[in-house]
Coordinates of C-alpha atoms in Angstrom, one line a residue:
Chain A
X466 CA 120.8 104.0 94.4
X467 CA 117.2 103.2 95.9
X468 CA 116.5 106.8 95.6
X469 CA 115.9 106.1 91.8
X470 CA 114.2 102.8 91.9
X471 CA 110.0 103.1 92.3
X472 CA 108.9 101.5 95.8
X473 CA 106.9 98.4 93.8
X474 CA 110.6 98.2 91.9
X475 CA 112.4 98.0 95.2
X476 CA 109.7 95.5 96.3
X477 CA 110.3 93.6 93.4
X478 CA 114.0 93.6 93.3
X479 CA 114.1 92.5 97.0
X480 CA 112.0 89.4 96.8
X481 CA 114.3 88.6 93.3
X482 CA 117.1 88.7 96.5
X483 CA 114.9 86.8 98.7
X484 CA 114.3 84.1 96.1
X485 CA 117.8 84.0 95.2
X486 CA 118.8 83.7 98.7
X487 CA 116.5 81.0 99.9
X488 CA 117.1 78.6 96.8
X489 CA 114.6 75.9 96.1
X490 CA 112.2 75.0 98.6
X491 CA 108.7 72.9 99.0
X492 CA 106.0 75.9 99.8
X493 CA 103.5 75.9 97.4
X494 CA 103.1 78.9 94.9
X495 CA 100.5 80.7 97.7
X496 CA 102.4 79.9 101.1
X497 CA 105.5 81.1 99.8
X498 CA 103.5 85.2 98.6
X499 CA 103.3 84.9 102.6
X500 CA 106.8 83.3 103.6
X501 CA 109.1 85.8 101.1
X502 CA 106.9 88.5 102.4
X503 CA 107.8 87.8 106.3
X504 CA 111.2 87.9 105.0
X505 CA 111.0 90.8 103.5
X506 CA 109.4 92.6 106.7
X507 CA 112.6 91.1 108.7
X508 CA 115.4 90.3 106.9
X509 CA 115.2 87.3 108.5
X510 CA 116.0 83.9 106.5
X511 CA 115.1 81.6 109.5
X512 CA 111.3 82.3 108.3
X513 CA 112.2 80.7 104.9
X514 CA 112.2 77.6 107.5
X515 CA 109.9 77.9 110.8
X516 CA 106.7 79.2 109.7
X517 CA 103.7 76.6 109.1
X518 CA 100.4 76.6 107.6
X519 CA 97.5 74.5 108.2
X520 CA 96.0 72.9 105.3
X521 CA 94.5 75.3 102.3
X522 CA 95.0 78.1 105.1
X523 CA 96.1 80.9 102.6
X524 CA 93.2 80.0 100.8
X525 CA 91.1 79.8 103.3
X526 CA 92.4 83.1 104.9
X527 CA 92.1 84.9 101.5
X528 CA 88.4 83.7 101.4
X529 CA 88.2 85.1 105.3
X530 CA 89.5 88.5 103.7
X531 CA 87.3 89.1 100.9
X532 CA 83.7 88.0 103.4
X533 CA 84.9 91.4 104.6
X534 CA 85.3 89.6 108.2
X535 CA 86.3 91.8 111.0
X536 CA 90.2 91.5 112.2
X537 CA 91.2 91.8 115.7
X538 CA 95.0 91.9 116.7
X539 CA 97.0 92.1 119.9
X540 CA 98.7 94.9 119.6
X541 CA 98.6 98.5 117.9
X542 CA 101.5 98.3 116.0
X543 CA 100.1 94.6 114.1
X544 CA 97.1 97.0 113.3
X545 CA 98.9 100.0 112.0
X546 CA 101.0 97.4 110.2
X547 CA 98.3 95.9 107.9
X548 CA 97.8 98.2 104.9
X549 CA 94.9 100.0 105.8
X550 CA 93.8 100.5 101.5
X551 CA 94.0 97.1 100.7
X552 CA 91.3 95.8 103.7
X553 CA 89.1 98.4 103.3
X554 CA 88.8 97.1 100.1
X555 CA 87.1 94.5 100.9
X556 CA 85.3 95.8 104.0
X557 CA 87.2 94.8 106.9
X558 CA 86.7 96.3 110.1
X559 CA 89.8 96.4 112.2
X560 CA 90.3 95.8 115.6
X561 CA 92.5 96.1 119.0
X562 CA 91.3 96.0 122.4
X563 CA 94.3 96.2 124.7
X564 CA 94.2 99.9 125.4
X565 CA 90.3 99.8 125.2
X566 CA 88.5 101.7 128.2
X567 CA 86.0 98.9 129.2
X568 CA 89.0 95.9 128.9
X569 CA 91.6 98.1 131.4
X570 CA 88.6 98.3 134.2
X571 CA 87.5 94.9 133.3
X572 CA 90.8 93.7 133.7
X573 CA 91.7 95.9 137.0
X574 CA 88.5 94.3 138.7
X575 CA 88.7 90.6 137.7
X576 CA 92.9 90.7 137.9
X577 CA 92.8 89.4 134.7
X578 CA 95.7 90.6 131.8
X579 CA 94.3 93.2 129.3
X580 CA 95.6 91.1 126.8
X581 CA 93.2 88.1 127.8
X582 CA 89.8 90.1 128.0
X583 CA 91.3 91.9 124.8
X584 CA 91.1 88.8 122.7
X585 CA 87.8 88.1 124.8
X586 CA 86.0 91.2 123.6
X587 CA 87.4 91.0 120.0
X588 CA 85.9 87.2 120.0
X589 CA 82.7 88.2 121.4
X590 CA 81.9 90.0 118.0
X591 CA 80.3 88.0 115.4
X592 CA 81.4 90.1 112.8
X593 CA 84.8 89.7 113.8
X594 CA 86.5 86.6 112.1
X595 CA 90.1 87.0 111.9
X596 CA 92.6 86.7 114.8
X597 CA 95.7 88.0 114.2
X598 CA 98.4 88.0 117.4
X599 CA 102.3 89.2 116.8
X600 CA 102.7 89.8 120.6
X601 CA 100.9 88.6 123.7
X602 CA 101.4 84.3 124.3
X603 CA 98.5 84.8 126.8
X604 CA 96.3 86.3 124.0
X605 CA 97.0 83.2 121.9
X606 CA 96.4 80.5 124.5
X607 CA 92.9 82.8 125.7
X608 CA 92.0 82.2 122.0
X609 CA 93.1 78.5 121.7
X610 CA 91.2 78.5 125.2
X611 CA 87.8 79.7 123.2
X612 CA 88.0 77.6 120.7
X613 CA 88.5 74.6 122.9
X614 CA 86.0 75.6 125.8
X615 CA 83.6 77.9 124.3
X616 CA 83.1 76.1 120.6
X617 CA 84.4 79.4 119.2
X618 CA 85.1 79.3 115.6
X619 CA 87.4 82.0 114.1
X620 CA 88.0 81.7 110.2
X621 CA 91.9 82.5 110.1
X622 CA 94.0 82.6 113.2
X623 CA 97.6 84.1 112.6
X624 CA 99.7 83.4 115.4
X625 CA 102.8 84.6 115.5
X626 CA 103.7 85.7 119.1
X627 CA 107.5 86.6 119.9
X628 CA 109.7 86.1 123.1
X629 CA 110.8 83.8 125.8
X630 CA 108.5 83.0 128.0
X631 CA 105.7 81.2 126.9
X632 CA 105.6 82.4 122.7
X633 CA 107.2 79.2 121.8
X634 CA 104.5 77.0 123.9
X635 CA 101.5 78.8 122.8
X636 CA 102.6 78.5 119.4
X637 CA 103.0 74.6 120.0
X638 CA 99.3 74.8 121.3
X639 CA 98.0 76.3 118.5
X640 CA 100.0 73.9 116.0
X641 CA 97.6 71.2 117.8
X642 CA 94.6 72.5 116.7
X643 CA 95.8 70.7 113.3
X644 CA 94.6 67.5 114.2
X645 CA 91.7 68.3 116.8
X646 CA 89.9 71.5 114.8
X647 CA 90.7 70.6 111.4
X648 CA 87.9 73.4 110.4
X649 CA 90.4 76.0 112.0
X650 CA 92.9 77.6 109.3
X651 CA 95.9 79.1 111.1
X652 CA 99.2 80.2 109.9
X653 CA 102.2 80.4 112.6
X654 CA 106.0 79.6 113.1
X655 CA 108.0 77.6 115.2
X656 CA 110.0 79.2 118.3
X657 CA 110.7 82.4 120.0
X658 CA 111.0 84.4 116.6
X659 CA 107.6 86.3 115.4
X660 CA 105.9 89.6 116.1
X661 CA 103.7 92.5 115.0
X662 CA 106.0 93.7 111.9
X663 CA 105.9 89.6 110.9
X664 CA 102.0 89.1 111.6
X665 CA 101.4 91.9 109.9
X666 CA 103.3 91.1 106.9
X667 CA 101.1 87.8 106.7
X668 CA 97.9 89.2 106.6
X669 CA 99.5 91.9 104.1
X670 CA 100.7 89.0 101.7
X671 CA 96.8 87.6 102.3
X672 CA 95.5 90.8 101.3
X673 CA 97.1 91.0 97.8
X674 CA 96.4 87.7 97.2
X675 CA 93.0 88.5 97.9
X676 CA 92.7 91.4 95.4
X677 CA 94.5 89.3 93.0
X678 CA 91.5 87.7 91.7
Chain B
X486 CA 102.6 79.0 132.5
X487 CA 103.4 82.3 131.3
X488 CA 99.6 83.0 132.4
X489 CA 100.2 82.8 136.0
X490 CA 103.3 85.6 135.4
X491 CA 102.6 89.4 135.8
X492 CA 103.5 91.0 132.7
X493 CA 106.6 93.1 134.7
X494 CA 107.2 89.1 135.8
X495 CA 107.4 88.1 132.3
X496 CA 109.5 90.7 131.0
X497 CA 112.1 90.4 134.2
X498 CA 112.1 86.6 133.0
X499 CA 112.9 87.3 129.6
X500 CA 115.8 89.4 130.1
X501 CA 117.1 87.1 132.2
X502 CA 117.1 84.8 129.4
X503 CA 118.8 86.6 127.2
X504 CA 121.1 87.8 129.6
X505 CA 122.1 84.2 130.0
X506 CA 122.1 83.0 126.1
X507 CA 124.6 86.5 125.2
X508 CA 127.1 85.8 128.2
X509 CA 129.9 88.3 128.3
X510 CA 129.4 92.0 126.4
X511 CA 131.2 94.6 126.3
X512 CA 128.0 96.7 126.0
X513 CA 128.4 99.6 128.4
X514 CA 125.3 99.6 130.6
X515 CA 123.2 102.1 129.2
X516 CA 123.7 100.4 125.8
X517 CA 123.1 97.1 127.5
X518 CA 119.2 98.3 128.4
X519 CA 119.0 99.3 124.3
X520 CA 120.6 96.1 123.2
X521 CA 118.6 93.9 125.3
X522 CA 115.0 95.5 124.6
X523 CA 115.9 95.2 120.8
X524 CA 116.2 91.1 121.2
X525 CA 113.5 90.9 123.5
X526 CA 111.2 92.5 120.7
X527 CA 112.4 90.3 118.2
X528 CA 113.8 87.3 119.6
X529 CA 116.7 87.5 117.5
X530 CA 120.5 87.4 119.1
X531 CA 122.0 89.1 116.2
X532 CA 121.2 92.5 117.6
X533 CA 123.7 91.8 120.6
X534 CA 126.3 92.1 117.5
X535 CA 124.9 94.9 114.8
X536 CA 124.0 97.6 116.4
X537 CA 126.0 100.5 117.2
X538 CA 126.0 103.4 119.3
X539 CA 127.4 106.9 118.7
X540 CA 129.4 108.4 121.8
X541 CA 127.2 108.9 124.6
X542 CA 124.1 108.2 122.2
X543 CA 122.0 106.9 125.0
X544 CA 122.9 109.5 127.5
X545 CA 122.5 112.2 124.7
X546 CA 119.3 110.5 123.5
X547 CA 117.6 110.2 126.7
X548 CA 117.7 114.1 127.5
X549 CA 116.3 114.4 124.1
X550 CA 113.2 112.6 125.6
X551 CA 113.2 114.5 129.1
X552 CA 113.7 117.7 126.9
X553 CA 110.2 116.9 125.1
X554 CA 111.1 116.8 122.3
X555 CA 109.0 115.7 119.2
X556 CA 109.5 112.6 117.9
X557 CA 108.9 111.6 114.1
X558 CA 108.5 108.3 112.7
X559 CA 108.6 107.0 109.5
X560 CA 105.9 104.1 109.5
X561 CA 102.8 104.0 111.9
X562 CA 103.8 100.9 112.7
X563 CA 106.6 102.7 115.3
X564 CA 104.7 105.2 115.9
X565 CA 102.5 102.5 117.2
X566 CA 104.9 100.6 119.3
X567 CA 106.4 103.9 120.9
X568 CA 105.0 103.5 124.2
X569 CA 101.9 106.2 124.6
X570 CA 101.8 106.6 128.3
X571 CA 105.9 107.0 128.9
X572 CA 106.4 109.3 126.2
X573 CA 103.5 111.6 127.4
X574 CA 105.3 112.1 130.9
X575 CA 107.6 114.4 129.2
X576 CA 105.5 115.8 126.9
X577 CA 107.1 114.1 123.6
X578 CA 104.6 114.7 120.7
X579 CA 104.9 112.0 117.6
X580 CA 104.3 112.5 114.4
X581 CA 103.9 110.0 111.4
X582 CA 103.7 112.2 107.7
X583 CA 103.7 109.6 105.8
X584 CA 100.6 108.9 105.2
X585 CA 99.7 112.9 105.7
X586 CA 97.3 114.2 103.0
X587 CA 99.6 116.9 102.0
X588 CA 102.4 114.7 101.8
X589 CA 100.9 112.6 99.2
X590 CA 99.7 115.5 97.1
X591 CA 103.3 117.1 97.0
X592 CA 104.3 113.4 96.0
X593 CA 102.2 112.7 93.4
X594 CA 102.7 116.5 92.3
X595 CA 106.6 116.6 92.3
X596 CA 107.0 112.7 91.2
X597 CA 109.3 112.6 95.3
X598 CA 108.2 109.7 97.3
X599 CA 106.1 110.0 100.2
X600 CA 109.1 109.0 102.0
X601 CA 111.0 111.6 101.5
X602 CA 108.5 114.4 102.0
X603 CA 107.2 113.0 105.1
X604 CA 110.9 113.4 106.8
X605 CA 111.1 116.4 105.0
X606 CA 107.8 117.7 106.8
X607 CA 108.7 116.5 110.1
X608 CA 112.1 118.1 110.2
X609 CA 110.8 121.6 108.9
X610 CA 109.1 122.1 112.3
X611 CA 111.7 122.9 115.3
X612 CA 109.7 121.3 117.8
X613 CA 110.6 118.0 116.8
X614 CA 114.0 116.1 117.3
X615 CA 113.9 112.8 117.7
X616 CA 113.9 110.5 114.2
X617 CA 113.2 107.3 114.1
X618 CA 113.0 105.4 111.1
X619 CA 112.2 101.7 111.0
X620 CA 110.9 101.1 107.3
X621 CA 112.5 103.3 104.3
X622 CA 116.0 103.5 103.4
X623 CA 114.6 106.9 101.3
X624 CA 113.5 108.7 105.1
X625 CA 117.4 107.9 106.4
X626 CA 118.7 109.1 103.0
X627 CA 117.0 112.1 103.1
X628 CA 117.3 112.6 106.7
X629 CA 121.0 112.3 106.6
X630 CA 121.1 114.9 102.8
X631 CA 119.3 117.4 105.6
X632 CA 122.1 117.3 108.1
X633 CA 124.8 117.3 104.9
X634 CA 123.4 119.8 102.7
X635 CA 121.0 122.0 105.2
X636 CA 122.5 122.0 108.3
X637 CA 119.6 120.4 110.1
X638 CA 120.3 119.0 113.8
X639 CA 118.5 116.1 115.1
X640 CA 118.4 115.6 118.8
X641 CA 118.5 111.8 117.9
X642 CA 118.3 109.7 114.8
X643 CA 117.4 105.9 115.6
X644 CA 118.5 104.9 112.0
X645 CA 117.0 101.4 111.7
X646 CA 115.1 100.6 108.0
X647 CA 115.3 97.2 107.2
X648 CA 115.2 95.4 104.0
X649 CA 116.9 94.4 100.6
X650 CA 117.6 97.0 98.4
X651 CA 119.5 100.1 99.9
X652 CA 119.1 99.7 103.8
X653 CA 122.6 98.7 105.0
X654 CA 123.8 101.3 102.4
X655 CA 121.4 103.9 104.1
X656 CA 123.0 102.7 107.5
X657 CA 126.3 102.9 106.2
X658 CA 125.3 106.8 105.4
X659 CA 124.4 106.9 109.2
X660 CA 127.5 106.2 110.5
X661 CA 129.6 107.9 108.7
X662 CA 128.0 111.1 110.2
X663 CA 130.0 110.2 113.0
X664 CA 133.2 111.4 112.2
X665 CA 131.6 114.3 110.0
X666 CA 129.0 115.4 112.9
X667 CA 129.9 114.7 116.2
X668 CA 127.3 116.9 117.5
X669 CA 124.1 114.5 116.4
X670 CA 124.0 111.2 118.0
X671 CA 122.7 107.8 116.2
X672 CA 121.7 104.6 116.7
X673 CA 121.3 101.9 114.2
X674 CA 122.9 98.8 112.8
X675 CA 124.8 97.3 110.6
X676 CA 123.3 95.0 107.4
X677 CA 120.2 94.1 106.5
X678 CA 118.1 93.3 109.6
X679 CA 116.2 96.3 111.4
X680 CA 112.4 97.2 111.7
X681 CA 109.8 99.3 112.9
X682 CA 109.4 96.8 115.6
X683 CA 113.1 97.2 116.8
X684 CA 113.2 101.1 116.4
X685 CA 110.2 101.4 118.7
X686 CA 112.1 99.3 121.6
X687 CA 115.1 101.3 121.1
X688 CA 112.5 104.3 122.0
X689 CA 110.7 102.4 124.3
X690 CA 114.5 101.4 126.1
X691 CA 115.3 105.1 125.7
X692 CA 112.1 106.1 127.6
X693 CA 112.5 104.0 130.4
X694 CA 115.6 105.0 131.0
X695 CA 114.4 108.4 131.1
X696 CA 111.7 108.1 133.6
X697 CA 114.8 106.6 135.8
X698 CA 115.9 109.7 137.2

């Protein structure tokens, strides 16, 4: 049966499912292009519920996007997950430094994690503005730890780090920026749920929103 | 917290964790390391339930690995996540063809998604055997049409796609090869849930058991 349908009609008919599934709901019209899409990339309804958005951060992030601002992830498989047409589009430069040369000798010497001088280097780039971590807690809470210590300023942060020890509480952390660095847009979730496929997805819903007009 | 951990602490952590929150299995060991790896990617306890395991699947997939055989993938995204410096140990080459040049010319030329041609291409060279397929319902359709209608024999198939619109059907498909082909052993799940993300730590599972002796 899929074998006959086009992939845009297969992506339509799913998020006609999703929508169907999920029932009324309070996103607006822009959070919910990125909450049906993490669904979509999952199959996983809980994110109809746990993810949260900072104020006018879709907009904001789309208006990240289309400055052609560089993105940094966590992990390779966030990067090969954001569709690689649609940001060149608009110019953006993409980024991951955990398997970079300079970060593993750096990270040898100082006994620091790869994942903390990753997120260090990507920050240390001016044309760099969007953060965008499906993995890695301790790339998160390095972030949160620029921004708080270092009056670093990225322009979307997408924070969406799975697993059990310590995703939740660097998620938590990042939900406190709200009140303290109200000039910081972030999108994240709630919990142990997240990862690269889902952070991905977001920044792929922010993309064609972007082209959208 | 999780900063002061070693990453090896954090993951030993973790699966202590879930060890604790599934309780009594009746996963055999080998499938318990698979099992395990799946949640700790995705933080989601529905894996201890879906998936399933031809006979002697892990056993049978792991000296696919030491063999050296080639493994294809049908999104980047697992290719990504696929663990670089295990899988080189035993010499296993990856391959994504989906986004392959001549793949999307023979697309656009016979009206065939990439999808399709991209499994196609990967299977038409001997060297490979492992298939892994996180994404498209159309890469396990066609995969399993190979093995039904042109007697191709894949070392492994890790038959996860996730989605909407034909990937439990496409899993169904996969495991009614058991009965039919005894010879080719699968892993995959059953419903909706699935992911490029999950398929790479079945791999990644698979890999680690293979460097175990």
């Amino acid at each position: 049966m899929s074998t006959h349908l086009r992939p845009e009609e297969i992506e339509a008919e799913s998020f006609r499912l999703i929508e169907a599934e999920v029932g009324p709901h309070s996103w607006s019209f822009e959070e919910w292009q990125v909450v049906r899409r993490a669904i979509h990339t999952s199959a996983d309804f809980e994110y109809s519920r746990n993810l949260f958005f900072s104020a006018a951060a879709v907009v904001r992030g789309v208006a990240a996007l289309r400055r052609g601002l560089g993105i940094v992830t966590d992990t390779n498989m966030a990067l090969a997950g954001i569709n690689r047409v649609r940001r060149e589009r608009f110019g953006n430069r993409i980024s991951c430094f955990v398997a970079d040369a300079q970060v593993a000798r750096a990270a040898q010497a100082e006994g620091v994690t790869r994942s903390i001088l990753a997120m260090r280097k990507g920050a240390a780039d001016p044309a760099n503005g969007i953060f965008v971590i499906g993995n890695a807690p301790t790339s998160l809470f390095e972030l949160l730890r620029l921004v708080r210590e270092e009056n670093f300023k990225p322009a979307l942060v997408v924070g969406l780090p799975v697993g059990f020890v310590g995703a939740a509480e660097s998620k938590e952390a990042l939900l406190a920026l709200e009140d303290d660095y109200p000039g910081i847009p972030f999108i994240t979730n709630r919990g142990r749920k997240g990862g690269s496929n889902v952070a991905a997805a977001v920044v792929n819903a922010l993309l064609i929103m972007a082209e959208g007009g």
